[in-house]
Amino acid sequence: MKKDSFIDGHKLKENNWVLWYHNNMEEGEDRWDPPQNSAVYLAAAITASARIYMYPFISREDCYYTDTDSVVLGSPLPPELISGTILGKFKLEERVEKGMFVAPKTYYLKTVDEHNVIKFKGPAKTMIHPEWFEKQYADPSLKTLVEVKSNFKVKLSTLEVTSTKNSYILRLSLDPKRVRLFETESGARADTMPLHINDLSGLDHMGKRRIASLRNKISELQVYNSILEEKFFQKGSEVENKEDGDILKNLEIETCLTEDRTILDREEKREGTNHTLEESTKTDEKKPDT
């Protein structure tokens, strides 16, 4: 056995040992390929069909929680959609009086017959109680340290079954898809806002389709904005041309008036000169002969 593959060993008795070691199943004679008996396309088609079937119910305003093939509604469904034996119909599991849904697969239900239903994942799920949901709902970032006792803990190095105590922190795995907003004074959660995505390489196909749709919308708005700018420029040019035309027209009128005034002045001067000549002629005519 190679030294780098050896992990640990324990002696049971003379010439009997229990060994732990790494074994690379990708190379050598021990390579084993599982049979290809799965059809991913069938699973995808079934899941998509189920999502289409569930959408009218999970999109209702009184839908408080949903998980794959279940839904919690504020009002009952029509009787023709409910059956405990017919495949494809809903089964009425509980009539809920109170419910708190703090995270996916983490909720608390109080039924009308005073029965509590608590769902929580993890080794400390036995420490979850309705009061914990009340505290987490008031403060989703709350963390609680608890000690959990395990009565069946196998120690592989010695093949012993022991009882151990471990410490765990109870908290919510908050959704990282949105940013939480809190009130300034009270500190209570007020709302959420979407994340700003800078790296598009990690988006799924739906996210990429939305980004493509937004880009097309932006392109349409840019084209529309260019058309408006062109029309605005044309309108401004028309106004400027009209103002320039009015100014030119006023200048032509003033020029015409000036030219007319100059002609009149010339005629007046000419008339004044002719009047002097006539007077001198008349004076000559009145002189007596000598």
Coordinates of C-alpha atoms in Angstrom, one line a residue:
M1 CA 0.0 0.0 0.0
K2 CA 1.3 3.4 -0.9
K3 CA 2.1 5.7 2.0
D4 CA 0.3 8.7 0.6
S5 CA -3.0 6.7 0.4
F6 CA -2.9 5.5 4.0
I7 CA -5.2 7.3 6.4
D8 CA -5.4 5.4 9.7
G9 CA -5.4 1.9 11.2
H10 CA -6.6 0.0 14.3
K11 CA -5.4 -3.4 15.5
L12 CA -8.3 -5.7 16.4
K13 CA -6.1 -8.7 17.4
E14 CA -3.0 -10.5 16.3
N15 CA -2.6 -10.2 12.5
N16 CA -6.0 -8.5 12.2
W17 CA -6.1 -4.8 11.4
V18 CA -8.7 -2.4 10.2
L19 CA -7.3 0.1 7.8
W20 CA -8.6 3.3 6.2
Y21 CA -7.0 4.5 2.9
H22 CA -7.8 6.5 -0.2
N23 CA -8.5 4.5 -3.4
N24 CA -8.6 6.2 -6.8
M25 CA -11.5 4.6 -8.6
E26 CA -10.8 6.6 -11.8
E27 CA -7.6 4.6 -12.7
G28 CA -6.5 1.0 -12.7
E29 CA -8.4 -2.3 -12.4
D30 CA -10.8 -1.0 -9.7
R31 CA -12.4 1.5 -12.1
W32 CA -16.1 1.2 -12.1
D33 CA -18.6 3.1 -14.3
P34 CA -22.2 3.1 -13.1
P35 CA -24.8 2.0 -15.7
Q36 CA -26.3 4.8 -17.7
N37 CA -29.9 4.2 -16.9
S38 CA -31.0 7.8 -16.3
A39 CA -32.8 10.1 -18.7
V40 CA -32.2 13.7 -17.9
Y41 CA -34.5 15.0 -20.6
L42 CA -37.4 13.0 -19.1
A43 CA -36.8 14.5 -15.7
A44 CA -36.5 18.0 -17.1
A45 CA -39.8 17.6 -19.1
I46 CA -41.7 16.3 -16.0
T47 CA -40.3 19.1 -13.8
A48 CA -41.3 21.7 -16.4
S49 CA -44.8 20.2 -16.8
A50 CA -45.2 20.2 -13.0
R51 CA -44.1 23.8 -12.8
I52 CA -46.7 24.8 -15.4
Y53 CA -49.4 22.9 -13.5
M54 CA -48.4 24.6 -10.2
Y55 CA -48.0 28.2 -11.5
P56 CA -51.7 29.1 -11.2
F57 CA -51.6 28.2 -7.5
I58 CA -48.2 29.6 -6.5
S59 CA -49.0 32.9 -8.3
R60 CA -52.0 33.6 -6.2
E61 CA -51.9 36.6 -3.8
D62 CA -52.9 34.3 -0.9
C63 CA -50.0 31.9 -1.5
Y64 CA -47.8 32.0 1.6
Y65 CA -45.4 29.1 0.9
T66 CA -44.6 26.6 -1.8
D67 CA -42.1 23.8 -2.2
T68 CA -42.0 21.6 -5.4
D69 CA -45.4 19.9 -5.2
S70 CA -47.0 21.6 -2.1
V71 CA -48.6 24.9 -1.5
V72 CA -50.0 26.8 1.5
L73 CA -52.9 29.0 0.6
G74 CA -55.1 31.5 2.5
S75 CA -58.3 30.2 1.1
P76 CA -59.5 26.6 0.2
L77 CA -59.3 25.2 -3.3
P78 CA -62.3 24.0 -5.2
P79 CA -63.4 20.4 -4.2
E80 CA -62.8 19.1 -7.8
L81 CA -59.1 19.8 -7.4
I82 CA -58.7 17.9 -4.1
S83 CA -58.4 14.1 -3.7
G84 CA -56.5 11.8 -1.4
T85 CA -56.5 8.9 -3.9
I86 CA -56.4 10.4 -7.4
L87 CA -52.9 10.9 -8.8
G88 CA -52.3 14.5 -10.0
K89 CA -54.7 16.2 -7.6
F90 CA -54.0 18.0 -4.4
K91 CA -54.3 16.3 -1.0
L92 CA -55.5 18.4 2.0
E93 CA -52.8 17.8 4.6
E94 CA -53.7 20.3 7.3
R95 CA -56.0 23.2 8.1
V96 CA -53.7 25.9 9.4
E97 CA -54.5 28.4 12.0
K98 CA -51.1 30.1 12.2
G99 CA -48.0 29.8 10.1
M100 CA -44.5 31.3 10.0
F101 CA -42.4 30.8 6.9
V102 CA -38.9 32.2 7.7
A103 CA -36.8 30.5 5.0
P104 CA -37.1 27.7 2.3
K105 CA -37.9 24.4 4.0
T106 CA -38.0 26.2 7.4
Y107 CA -41.4 26.9 8.7
Y108 CA -43.8 26.4 11.6
L109 CA -47.5 25.6 11.3
K110 CA -50.2 25.5 14.0
T111 CA -53.2 23.6 12.9
V112 CA -56.8 24.1 13.9
D113 CA -56.6 21.0 16.2
E114 CA -53.7 22.6 18.1
H115 CA -51.1 20.4 16.4
N116 CA -47.6 21.9 15.7
V117 CA -45.8 21.1 12.4
I118 CA -42.1 22.2 12.5
K119 CA -39.8 21.8 9.5
F120 CA -36.1 22.4 9.8
K121 CA -32.9 20.8 8.4
G122 CA -29.7 20.1 10.2
P123 CA -28.3 18.2 13.2
A124 CA -29.9 20.6 15.7
K125 CA -33.4 20.3 14.4
T126 CA -34.5 18.8 17.7
M127 CA -33.8 22.1 19.4
I128 CA -36.2 24.0 17.2
H129 CA -39.5 25.1 18.8
P130 CA -42.3 27.7 18.0
E131 CA -40.6 30.4 20.2
W132 CA -37.5 30.2 18.1
F133 CA -39.6 31.0 15.0
E134 CA -41.1 34.0 16.8
K135 CA -37.6 35.3 17.6
Q136 CA -36.2 34.7 14.1
Y137 CA -39.2 36.3 12.5
A138 CA -38.6 39.4 14.6
D139 CA -34.9 39.4 13.8
P140 CA -33.8 37.2 10.8
S141 CA -30.1 37.7 11.6
L142 CA -30.4 36.3 15.1
K143 CA -28.0 33.5 16.0
T144 CA -28.5 31.1 18.9
L145 CA -25.8 28.8 20.3
V146 CA -27.2 25.4 21.4
E147 CA -25.7 22.1 22.6
V148 CA -26.9 18.9 21.0
K149 CA -26.3 15.5 22.4
S150 CA -25.8 12.6 20.0
N151 CA -26.4 9.1 21.5
F152 CA -25.1 7.2 18.5
K153 CA -21.7 8.5 17.3
V154 CA -19.5 5.9 15.5
K155 CA -15.7 6.4 15.9
L156 CA -14.3 4.6 12.8
S157 CA -10.7 4.5 14.1
T158 CA -11.7 2.3 17.0
L159 CA -15.1 1.0 15.9
E160 CA -16.7 2.3 19.0
V161 CA -20.2 3.8 19.5
T162 CA -20.1 6.7 21.9
S163 CA -22.3 9.5 23.1
T164 CA -21.1 13.0 22.3
K165 CA -22.1 16.6 22.8
N166 CA -21.6 19.2 20.0
S167 CA -22.3 22.9 19.8
Y168 CA -24.2 24.4 16.9
I169 CA -25.3 27.8 15.9
L170 CA -29.0 28.1 15.0
R171 CA -29.5 30.7 12.3
L172 CA -31.3 31.3 9.0
S173 CA -29.7 30.8 5.6
L174 CA -30.9 34.1 4.2
D175 CA -31.6 34.4 0.5
P176 CA -28.6 36.0 -1.2
K177 CA -30.6 37.0 -4.3
R178 CA -31.8 40.3 -2.7
V179 CA -30.4 42.9 -0.4
R180 CA -32.3 43.5 2.8
L181 CA -33.2 47.1 3.8
F182 CA -33.7 48.1 7.4
E183 CA -35.3 51.1 9.1
T184 CA -32.9 53.6 10.5
E185 CA -34.6 54.1 13.9
S186 CA -36.0 50.7 14.9
G187 CA -33.6 48.5 12.9
A188 CA -36.5 46.4 11.7
R189 CA -36.5 45.0 8.2
A190 CA -38.5 47.2 5.9
D191 CA -38.0 46.0 2.4
T192 CA -35.6 44.3 -0.1
M193 CA -33.9 45.5 -3.3
P194 CA -32.4 43.4 -6.1
L195 CA -28.7 42.8 -6.5
H196 CA -26.7 44.7 -9.2
I197 CA -25.1 42.0 -11.3
N198 CA -21.8 42.9 -12.8
D199 CA -20.6 39.4 -13.8
L200 CA -23.0 37.8 -16.2
S201 CA -21.1 34.5 -16.6
G202 CA -22.9 32.9 -13.7
L203 CA -26.5 33.6 -14.9
D204 CA -28.8 30.7 -15.8
H205 CA -30.7 30.7 -19.1
M206 CA -33.6 32.6 -17.7
G207 CA -31.3 35.4 -16.4
K208 CA -29.6 35.6 -19.8
R209 CA -32.9 35.9 -21.6
R210 CA -33.9 38.7 -19.3
I211 CA -30.6 40.5 -19.8
A212 CA -31.1 40.1 -23.6
S213 CA -34.6 41.5 -23.4
L214 CA -33.4 44.5 -21.4
R215 CA -30.6 45.1 -23.9
N216 CA -33.2 45.0 -26.8
K217 CA -35.4 47.5 -24.8
I218 CA -32.4 49.8 -24.3
S219 CA -31.6 49.6 -28.0
E220 CA -35.2 50.6 -28.9
L221 CA -35.1 53.5 -26.4
Q222 CA -31.8 54.7 -27.9
V223 CA -33.2 54.6 -31.4
Y224 CA -36.3 56.5 -30.2
N225 CA -34.1 59.0 -28.4
S226 CA -32.1 59.6 -31.6
I227 CA -35.3 60.3 -33.6
L228 CA -36.5 62.8 -30.9
E229 CA -33.1 64.5 -31.0
E230 CA -33.2 64.8 -34.8
K231 CA -36.7 66.2 -34.7
F232 CA -35.7 68.7 -32.0
F233 CA -32.7 69.7 -34.0
Q234 CA -34.9 70.3 -37.1
K235 CA -37.4 72.3 -35.1
G236 CA -34.6 74.4 -33.7
S237 CA -33.2 75.0 -37.2
E238 CA -36.6 76.0 -38.5
V239 CA -37.0 78.5 -35.6
E240 CA -33.5 79.9 -36.2
N241 CA -34.2 80.2 -40.0
K242 CA -37.5 82.0 -39.3
E243 CA -35.8 84.4 -36.9
D244 CA -33.0 85.1 -39.5
G245 CA -35.6 85.6 -42.2
D246 CA -37.5 88.2 -40.0
I247 CA -34.2 90.0 -39.3
L248 CA -33.3 90.0 -43.0
K249 CA -36.8 91.3 -43.9
N250 CA -36.5 94.1 -41.5
L251 CA -33.1 95.0 -42.9
E252 CA -34.5 95.1 -46.5
I253 CA -37.3 97.4 -45.4
E254 CA -34.9 99.7 -43.7
T255 CA -32.6 99.7 -46.7
C256 CA -35.5 100.5 -49.0
L257 CA -36.6 103.3 -46.8
T258 CA -33.1 104.7 -46.8
E259 CA -32.8 104.4 -50.6
D260 CA -36.2 106.1 -51.0
R261 CA -35.2 108.9 -48.6
T262 CA -31.9 109.4 -50.5
I263 CA -33.8 109.7 -53.8
L264 CA -36.2 112.2 -52.3
D265 CA -33.4 114.3 -51.0
R266 CA -31.8 114.3 -54.4
E267 CA -35.0 115.4 -56.1
E268 CA -35.5 118.1 -53.5
K269 CA -32.0 119.4 -54.1
R270 CA -32.6 119.3 -57.9
E271 CA -35.8 121.1 -57.6
G272 CA -34.1 123.7 -55.4
T273 CA -31.4 124.3 -58.1
N274 CA -33.9 124.6 -60.9
H275 CA -35.9 127.3 -59.0
T276 CA -32.8 129.5 -58.8
L277 CA -32.3 129.3 -62.5
E278 CA -35.8 130.3 -63.2
E279 CA -35.5 133.3 -60.9
S280 CA -32.4 134.5 -62.6
T281 CA -34.1 134.1 -66.0
K282 CA -37.0 136.1 -64.9
T283 CA -34.6 138.8 -63.5
D284 CA -32.9 139.0 -66.9
E285 CA -36.1 139.4 -68.7
K286 CA -37.1 142.4 -66.5
K287 CA -33.9 144.3 -67.2
P288 CA -34.7 147.4 -69.4
D289 CA -32.9 147.9 -72.7
T290 CA -30.2 150.5 -72.7

